[in-house]
Each structure stands twice: as C-alpha cells, then as structure tokens.
mmCIF file of C-alpha atoms in Angstrom:
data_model
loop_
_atom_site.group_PDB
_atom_site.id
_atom_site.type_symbol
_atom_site.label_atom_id
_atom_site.label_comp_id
_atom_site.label_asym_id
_atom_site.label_seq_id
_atom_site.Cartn_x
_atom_site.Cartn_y
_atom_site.Cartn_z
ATOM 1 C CA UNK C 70 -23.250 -32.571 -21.230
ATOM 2 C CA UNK C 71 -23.557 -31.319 -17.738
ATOM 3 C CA UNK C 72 -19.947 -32.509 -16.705
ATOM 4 C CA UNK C 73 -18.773 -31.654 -20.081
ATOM 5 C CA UNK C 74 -19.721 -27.913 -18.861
ATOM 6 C CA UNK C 75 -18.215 -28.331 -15.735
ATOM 7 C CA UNK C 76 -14.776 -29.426 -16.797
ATOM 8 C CA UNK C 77 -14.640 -26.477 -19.236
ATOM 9 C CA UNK C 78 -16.287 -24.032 -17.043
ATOM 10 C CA UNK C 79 -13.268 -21.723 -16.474
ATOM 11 C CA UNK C 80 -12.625 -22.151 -20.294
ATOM 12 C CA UNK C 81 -16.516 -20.538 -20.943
ATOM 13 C CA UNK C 82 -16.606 -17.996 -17.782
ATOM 14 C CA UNK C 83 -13.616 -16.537 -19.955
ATOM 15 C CA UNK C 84 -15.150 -16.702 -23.510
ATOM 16 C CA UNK C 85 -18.040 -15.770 -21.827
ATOM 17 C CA UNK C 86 -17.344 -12.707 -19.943
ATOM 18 C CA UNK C 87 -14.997 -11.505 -22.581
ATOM 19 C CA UNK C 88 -18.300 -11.466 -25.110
ATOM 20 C CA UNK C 89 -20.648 -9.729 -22.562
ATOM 21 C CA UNK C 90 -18.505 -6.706 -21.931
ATOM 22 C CA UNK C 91 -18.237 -6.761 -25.528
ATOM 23 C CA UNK C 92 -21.327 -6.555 -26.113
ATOM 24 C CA UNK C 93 -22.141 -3.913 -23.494
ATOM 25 C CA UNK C 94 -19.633 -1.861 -24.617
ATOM 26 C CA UNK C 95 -20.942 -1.683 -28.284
ATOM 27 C CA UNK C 96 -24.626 -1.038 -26.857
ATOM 28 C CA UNK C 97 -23.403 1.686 -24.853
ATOM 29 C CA UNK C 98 -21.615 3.355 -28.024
ATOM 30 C CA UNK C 99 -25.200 2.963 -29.802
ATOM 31 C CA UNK C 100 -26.555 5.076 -27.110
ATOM 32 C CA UNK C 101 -23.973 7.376 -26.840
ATOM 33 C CA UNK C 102 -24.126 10.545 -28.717
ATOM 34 C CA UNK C 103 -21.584 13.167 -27.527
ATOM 35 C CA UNK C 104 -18.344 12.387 -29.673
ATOM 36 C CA UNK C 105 -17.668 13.617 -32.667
ATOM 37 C CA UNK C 106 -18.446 16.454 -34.173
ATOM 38 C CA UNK C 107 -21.744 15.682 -35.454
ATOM 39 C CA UNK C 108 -22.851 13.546 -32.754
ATOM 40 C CA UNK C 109 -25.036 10.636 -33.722
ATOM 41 C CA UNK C 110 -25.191 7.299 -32.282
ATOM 42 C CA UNK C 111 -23.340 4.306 -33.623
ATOM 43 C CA UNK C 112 -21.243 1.202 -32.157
ATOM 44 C CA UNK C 113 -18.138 2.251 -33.186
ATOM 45 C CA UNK C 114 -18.085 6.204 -32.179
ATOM 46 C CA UNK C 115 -15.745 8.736 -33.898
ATOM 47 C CA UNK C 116 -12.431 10.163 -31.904
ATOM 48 C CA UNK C 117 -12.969 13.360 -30.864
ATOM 49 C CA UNK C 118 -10.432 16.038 -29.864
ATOM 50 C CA UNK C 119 -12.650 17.636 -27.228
ATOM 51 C CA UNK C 120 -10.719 16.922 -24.244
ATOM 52 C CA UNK C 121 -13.976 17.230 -21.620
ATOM 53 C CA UNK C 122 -16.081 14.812 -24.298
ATOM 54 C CA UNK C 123 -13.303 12.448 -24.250
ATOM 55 C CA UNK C 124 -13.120 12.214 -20.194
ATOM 56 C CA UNK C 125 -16.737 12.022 -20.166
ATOM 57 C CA UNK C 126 -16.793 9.317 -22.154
ATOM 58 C CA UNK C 127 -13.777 7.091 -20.828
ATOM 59 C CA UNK C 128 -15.314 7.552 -16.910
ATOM 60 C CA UNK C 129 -18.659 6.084 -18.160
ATOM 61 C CA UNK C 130 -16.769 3.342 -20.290
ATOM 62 C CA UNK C 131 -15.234 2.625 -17.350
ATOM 63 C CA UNK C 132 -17.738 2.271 -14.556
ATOM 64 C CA UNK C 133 -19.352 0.587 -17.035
ATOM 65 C CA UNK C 134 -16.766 -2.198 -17.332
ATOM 66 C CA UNK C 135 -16.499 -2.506 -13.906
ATOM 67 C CA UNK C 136 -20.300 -3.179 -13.035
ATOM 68 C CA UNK C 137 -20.743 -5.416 -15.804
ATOM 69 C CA UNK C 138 -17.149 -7.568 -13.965
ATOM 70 C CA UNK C 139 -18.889 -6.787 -10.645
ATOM 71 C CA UNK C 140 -21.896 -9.041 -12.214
ATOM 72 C CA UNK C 141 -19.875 -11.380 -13.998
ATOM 73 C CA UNK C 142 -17.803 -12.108 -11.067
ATOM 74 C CA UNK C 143 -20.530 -12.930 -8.572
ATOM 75 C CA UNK C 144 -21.941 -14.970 -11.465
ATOM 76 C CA UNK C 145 -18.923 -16.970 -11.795
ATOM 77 C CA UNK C 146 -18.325 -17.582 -8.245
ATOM 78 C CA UNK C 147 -21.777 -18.802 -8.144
ATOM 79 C CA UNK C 148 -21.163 -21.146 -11.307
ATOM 80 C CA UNK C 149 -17.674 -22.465 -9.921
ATOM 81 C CA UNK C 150 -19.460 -23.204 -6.211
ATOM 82 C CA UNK C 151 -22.033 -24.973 -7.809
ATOM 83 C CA UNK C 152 -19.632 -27.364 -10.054
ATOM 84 C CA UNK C 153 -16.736 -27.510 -6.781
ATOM 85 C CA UNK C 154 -19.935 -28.552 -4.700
ATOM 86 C CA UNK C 155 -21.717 -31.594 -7.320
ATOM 87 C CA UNK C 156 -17.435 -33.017 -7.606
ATOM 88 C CA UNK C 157 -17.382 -32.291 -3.816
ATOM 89 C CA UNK C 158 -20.780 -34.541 -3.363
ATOM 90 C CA UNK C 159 -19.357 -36.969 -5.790
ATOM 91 C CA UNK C 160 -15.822 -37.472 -4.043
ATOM 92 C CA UNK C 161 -17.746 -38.306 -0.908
ATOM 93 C CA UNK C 162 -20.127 -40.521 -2.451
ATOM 94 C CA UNK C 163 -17.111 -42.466 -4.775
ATOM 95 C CA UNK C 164 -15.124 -42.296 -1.396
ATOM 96 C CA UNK C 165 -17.663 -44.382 0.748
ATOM 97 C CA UNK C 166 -18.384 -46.989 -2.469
ATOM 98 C CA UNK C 167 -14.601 -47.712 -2.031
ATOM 99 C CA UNK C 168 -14.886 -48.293 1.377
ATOM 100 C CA UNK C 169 -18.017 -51.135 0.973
ATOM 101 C CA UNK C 170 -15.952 -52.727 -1.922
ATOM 102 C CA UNK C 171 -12.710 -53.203 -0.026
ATOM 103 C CA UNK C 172 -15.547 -54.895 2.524
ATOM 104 C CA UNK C 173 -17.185 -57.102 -0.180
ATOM 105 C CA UNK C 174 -13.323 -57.784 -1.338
ATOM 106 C CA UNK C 175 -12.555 -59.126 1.869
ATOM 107 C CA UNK C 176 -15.685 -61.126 2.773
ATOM 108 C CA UNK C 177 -15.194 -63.032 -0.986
ATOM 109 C CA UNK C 178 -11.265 -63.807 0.458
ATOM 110 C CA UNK C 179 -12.898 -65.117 3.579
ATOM 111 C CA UNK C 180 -15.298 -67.395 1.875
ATOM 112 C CA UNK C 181 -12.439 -69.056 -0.387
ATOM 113 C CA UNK C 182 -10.387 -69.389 3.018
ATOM 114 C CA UNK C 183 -13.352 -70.655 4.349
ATOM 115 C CA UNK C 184 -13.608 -73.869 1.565
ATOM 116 C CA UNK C 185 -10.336 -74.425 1.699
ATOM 117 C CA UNK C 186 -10.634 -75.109 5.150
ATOM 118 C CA UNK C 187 -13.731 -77.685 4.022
ATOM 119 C CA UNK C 188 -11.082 -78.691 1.453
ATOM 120 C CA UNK C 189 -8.493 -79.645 3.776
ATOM 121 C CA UNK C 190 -10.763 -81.838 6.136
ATOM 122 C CA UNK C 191 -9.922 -85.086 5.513
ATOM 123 C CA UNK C 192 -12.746 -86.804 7.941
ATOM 124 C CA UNK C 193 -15.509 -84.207 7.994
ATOM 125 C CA UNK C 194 -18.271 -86.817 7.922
ATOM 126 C CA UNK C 195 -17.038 -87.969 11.869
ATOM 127 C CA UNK C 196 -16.372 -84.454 13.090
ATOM 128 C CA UNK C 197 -19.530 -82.658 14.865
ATOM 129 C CA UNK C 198 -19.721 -79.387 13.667
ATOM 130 C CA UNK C 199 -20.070 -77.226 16.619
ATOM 131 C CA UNK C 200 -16.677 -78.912 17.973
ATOM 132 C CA UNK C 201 -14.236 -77.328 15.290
ATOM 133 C CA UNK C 202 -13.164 -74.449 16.308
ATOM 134 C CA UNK C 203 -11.027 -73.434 13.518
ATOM 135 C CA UNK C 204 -14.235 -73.684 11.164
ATOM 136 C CA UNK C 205 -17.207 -71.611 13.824
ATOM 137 C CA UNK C 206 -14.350 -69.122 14.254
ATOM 138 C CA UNK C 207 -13.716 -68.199 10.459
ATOM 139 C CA UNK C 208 -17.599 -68.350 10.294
ATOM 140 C CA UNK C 209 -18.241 -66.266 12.881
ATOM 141 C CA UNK C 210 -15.453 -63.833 11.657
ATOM 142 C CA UNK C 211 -17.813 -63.869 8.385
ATOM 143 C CA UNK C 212 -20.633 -63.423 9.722
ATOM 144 C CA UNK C 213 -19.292 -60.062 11.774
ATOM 145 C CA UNK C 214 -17.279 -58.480 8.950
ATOM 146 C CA UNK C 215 -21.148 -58.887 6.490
ATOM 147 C CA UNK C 216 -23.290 -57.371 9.364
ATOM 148 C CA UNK C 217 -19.975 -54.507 9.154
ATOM 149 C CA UNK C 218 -20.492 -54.179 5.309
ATOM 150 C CA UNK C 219 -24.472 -53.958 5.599
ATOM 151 C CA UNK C 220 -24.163 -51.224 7.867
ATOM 152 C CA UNK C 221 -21.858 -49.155 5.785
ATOM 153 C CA UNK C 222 -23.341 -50.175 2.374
ATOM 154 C CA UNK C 223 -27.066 -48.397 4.130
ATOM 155 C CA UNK C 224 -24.926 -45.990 4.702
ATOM 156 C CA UNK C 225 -23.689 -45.454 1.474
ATOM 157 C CA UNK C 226 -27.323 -46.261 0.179
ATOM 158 C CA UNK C 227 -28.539 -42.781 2.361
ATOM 159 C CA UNK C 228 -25.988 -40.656 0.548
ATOM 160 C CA UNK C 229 -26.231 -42.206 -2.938
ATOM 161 C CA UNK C 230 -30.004 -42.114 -2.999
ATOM 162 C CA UNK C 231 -29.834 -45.160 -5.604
ATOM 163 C CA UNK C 232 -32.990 -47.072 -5.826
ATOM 164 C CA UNK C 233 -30.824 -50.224 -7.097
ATOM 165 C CA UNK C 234 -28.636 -49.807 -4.682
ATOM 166 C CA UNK C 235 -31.431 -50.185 -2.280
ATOM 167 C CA UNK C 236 -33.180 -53.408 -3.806
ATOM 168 C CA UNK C 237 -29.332 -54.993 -3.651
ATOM 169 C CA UNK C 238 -29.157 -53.952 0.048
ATOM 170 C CA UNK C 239 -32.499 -55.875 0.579
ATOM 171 C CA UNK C 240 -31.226 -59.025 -1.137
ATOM 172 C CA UNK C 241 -28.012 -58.998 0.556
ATOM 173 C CA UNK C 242 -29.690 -58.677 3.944
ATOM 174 C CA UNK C 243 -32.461 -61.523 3.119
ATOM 175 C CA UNK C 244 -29.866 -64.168 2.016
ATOM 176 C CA UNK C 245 -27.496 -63.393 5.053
ATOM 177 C CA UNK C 246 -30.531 -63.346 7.594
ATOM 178 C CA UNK C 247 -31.729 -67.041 6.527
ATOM 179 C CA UNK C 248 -28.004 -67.603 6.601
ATOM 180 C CA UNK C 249 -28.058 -66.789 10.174
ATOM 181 C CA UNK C 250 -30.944 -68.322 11.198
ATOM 182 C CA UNK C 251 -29.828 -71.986 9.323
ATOM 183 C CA UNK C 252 -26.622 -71.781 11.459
ATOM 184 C CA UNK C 253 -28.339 -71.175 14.520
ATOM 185 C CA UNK C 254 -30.592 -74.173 13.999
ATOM 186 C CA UNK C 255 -27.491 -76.373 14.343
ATOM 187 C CA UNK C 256 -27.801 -79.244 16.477
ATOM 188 C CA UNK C 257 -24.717 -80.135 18.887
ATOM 189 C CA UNK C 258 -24.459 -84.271 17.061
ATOM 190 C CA UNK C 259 -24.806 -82.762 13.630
ATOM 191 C CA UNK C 260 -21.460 -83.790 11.647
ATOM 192 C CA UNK C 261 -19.480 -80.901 9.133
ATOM 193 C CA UNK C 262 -20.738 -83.144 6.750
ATOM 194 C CA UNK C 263 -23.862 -82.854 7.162
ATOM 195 C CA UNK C 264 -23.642 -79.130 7.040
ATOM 196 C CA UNK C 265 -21.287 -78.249 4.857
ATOM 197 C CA UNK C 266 -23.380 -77.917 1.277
ATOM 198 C CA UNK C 267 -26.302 -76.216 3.129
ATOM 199 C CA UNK C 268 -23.559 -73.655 4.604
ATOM 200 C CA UNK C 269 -21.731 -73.676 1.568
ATOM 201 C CA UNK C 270 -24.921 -72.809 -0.806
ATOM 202 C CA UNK C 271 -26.320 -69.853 1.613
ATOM 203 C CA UNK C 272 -22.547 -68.210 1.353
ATOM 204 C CA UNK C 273 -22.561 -69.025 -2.895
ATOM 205 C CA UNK C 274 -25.694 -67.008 -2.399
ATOM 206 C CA UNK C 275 -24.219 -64.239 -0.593
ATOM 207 C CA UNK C 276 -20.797 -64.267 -3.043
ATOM 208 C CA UNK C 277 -23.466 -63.901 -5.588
ATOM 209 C CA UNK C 278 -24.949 -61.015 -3.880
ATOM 210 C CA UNK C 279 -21.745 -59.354 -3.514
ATOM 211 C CA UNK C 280 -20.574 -59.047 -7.158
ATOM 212 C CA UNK C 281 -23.950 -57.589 -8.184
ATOM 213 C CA UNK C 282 -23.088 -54.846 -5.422
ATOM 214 C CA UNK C 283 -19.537 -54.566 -6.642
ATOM 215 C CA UNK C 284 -20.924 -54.195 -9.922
ATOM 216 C CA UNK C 285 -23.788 -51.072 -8.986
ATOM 217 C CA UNK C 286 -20.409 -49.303 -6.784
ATOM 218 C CA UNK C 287 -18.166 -49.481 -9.864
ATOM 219 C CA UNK C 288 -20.254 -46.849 -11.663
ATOM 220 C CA UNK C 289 -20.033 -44.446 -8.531
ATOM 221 C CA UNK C 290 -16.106 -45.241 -7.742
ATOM 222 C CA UNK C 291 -15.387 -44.660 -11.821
ATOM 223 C CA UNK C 292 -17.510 -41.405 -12.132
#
C-alpha cells in the first residue's frame, strides 16, 4: 500500500491539492457576505456589479489561494522528500546485495573449478597434499575471496537491519571457521586423498550456505 502511494504520489498531490483549494474556496464563499445585493452567505455567491465589492472580494480569493498553495507546497515537498529518501535508502541497500551476490557467484565458480581440479587428478591417493600447489593455491584463493564476502555481507547486514540476514551471516561464518581450522590441522604426509571428502564436505556446506544467502538478497535486489 505504502509503495503503491509512493509511485502515485505526484498523481494524489495533484488530485489532492486541486480538492483542498476547492474546498477552501467554497468555505470562504459560506462566510462571505458582501456580494450581492442582499448579502447572505452561501457557497456559490451571486455576481455583483459593485465594482469596490467585486475587488474586495477577488484580493481575498486570491491571497487566499495563494496561502492555501503556500501550505500545500511545503506539504508536498515534504511528502516527495520522504518517498525520494525510503527509494534513495532502498537503491543503496539493493546496490550493496548485488555486490555480496556477484561475491557468492564467484566463490560457487571457484568451488566447481576447485573439483574439477580433484576430478582431473589421476593419482591423488600418492600425492601429499600440502605439495600441490595448483590445489593450496585455488584453496587459498577461496578461502580469501569468503573472508572478502563476510566482510561485505556484515556490511550489508548493518544497513539492511535484517534479523535473517544476520542468523545466515552466523552460519556462513561457523561453517567457514571449522573449515579453516580442519585445513590448518593438515599434516605435511597426509595424501589429497585422504583429504579430499573432508575438504570437499566443509565447502558443500558452505555452497549450501551461500544459496540460502542468495536467496534472503534476492528479495532486497528485486524490491
């Protein structure tokens, strides 16, 4: 209802102020009683021919008008900051939601590269873990670009003010800190095999953790 107002809101200021001087103008004929030439009040006053009743009345008429625009004016302007600064909030908010998703986007492209790397290993239960290069570098590169996105998704979490978004910000940050700690824990004779579905399961977890996120910043992004 409330943005249903706001969209229409020059559409009503117009209907609106067009019925208030309306309806001033009709209660100041009710109170008026100097036309005619039996003066008596009404809405809808008779012409008169008296040239100094006729000025009289016009100059009231028409300081009239212009306080009751005066009034409706600052009113308006009041009305149209109010709606230009709730969209104004919104952009901002929608605009840092984008930012986090493109950040969730690319850590779920990193994980895939990340398996197919697993994929493509055709010895993995010889290889010692800490020796491959190719596969601590695209972890590590992980690891940097999800401490990135927890930073800005708080970030976004201060401006939103969403409870939910909150609770997913704490789940995301649990999974990945045990995710940490595992791979820290690695030994230096402790084969890609032997690591691989531990490592594998923490960053399911986190994939997991990022849709649910994606899916809370869609509503914010779409509004």
């Amino acid at each position: 209802m409330k943005e249903h107002i706001y969209k229409n809101l020059g559409k009503y200021g117009f209907l609106g102020a067009g019925l208030f001087i309306i309806l001033a103008i009709l209660l100041f004929n009710h109170y008026w009683s100097a036309l005619g030439v039996n003066p008596k009040t009404t809405m809808l006053p008779e012409i008169t021919k008296e040239y100094e009743e006729f000025k009289d009345y016009t100059t009231l008429l028409f300081y009239l008008i212009s306080a009751v625009g005066s009034i409706l004016s600052s009113l308006l302007i009041i009305l149209f900051y109010g709606a230009w600064k709730e969209q104004h909030n919104k952009t901002v908010i929608s605009d840092e939601a984008k930012k986090v998703w493109n950040l969730l986007t690319d850590l779920s492209i990193q994980t895939m590269d990340l398996d197919h790397e697993y994929y493509n290993l055709q010895i993995s239960e010889y290889l010692y873990f800490n020796e491959n290069k190719k596969i601590i570098n695209k972890i590590d590169k992980i690891k940097k670009n999800t401490e990135n996105t927890m930073v800005r998704f708080h970030y976004f979490n201060e401006l939103s003010g969403s409870k939910d978004a909150s609770i997913l910000y704490m789940e995301f940050y649990g999974i990945y800190k045990d995710y940490k700690t595992c791979l820290e824990k690695i030994g230096d004779k402790e084969t890609i095999s032997d690591i691989e579905v531990t490592e594998t399961d923490f960053r399911e977890r986190l994939c997991e953790a990022n849709q649910n996120i994606r899916l809370h910043l869609r509503q914010f992004i779409l509004a």
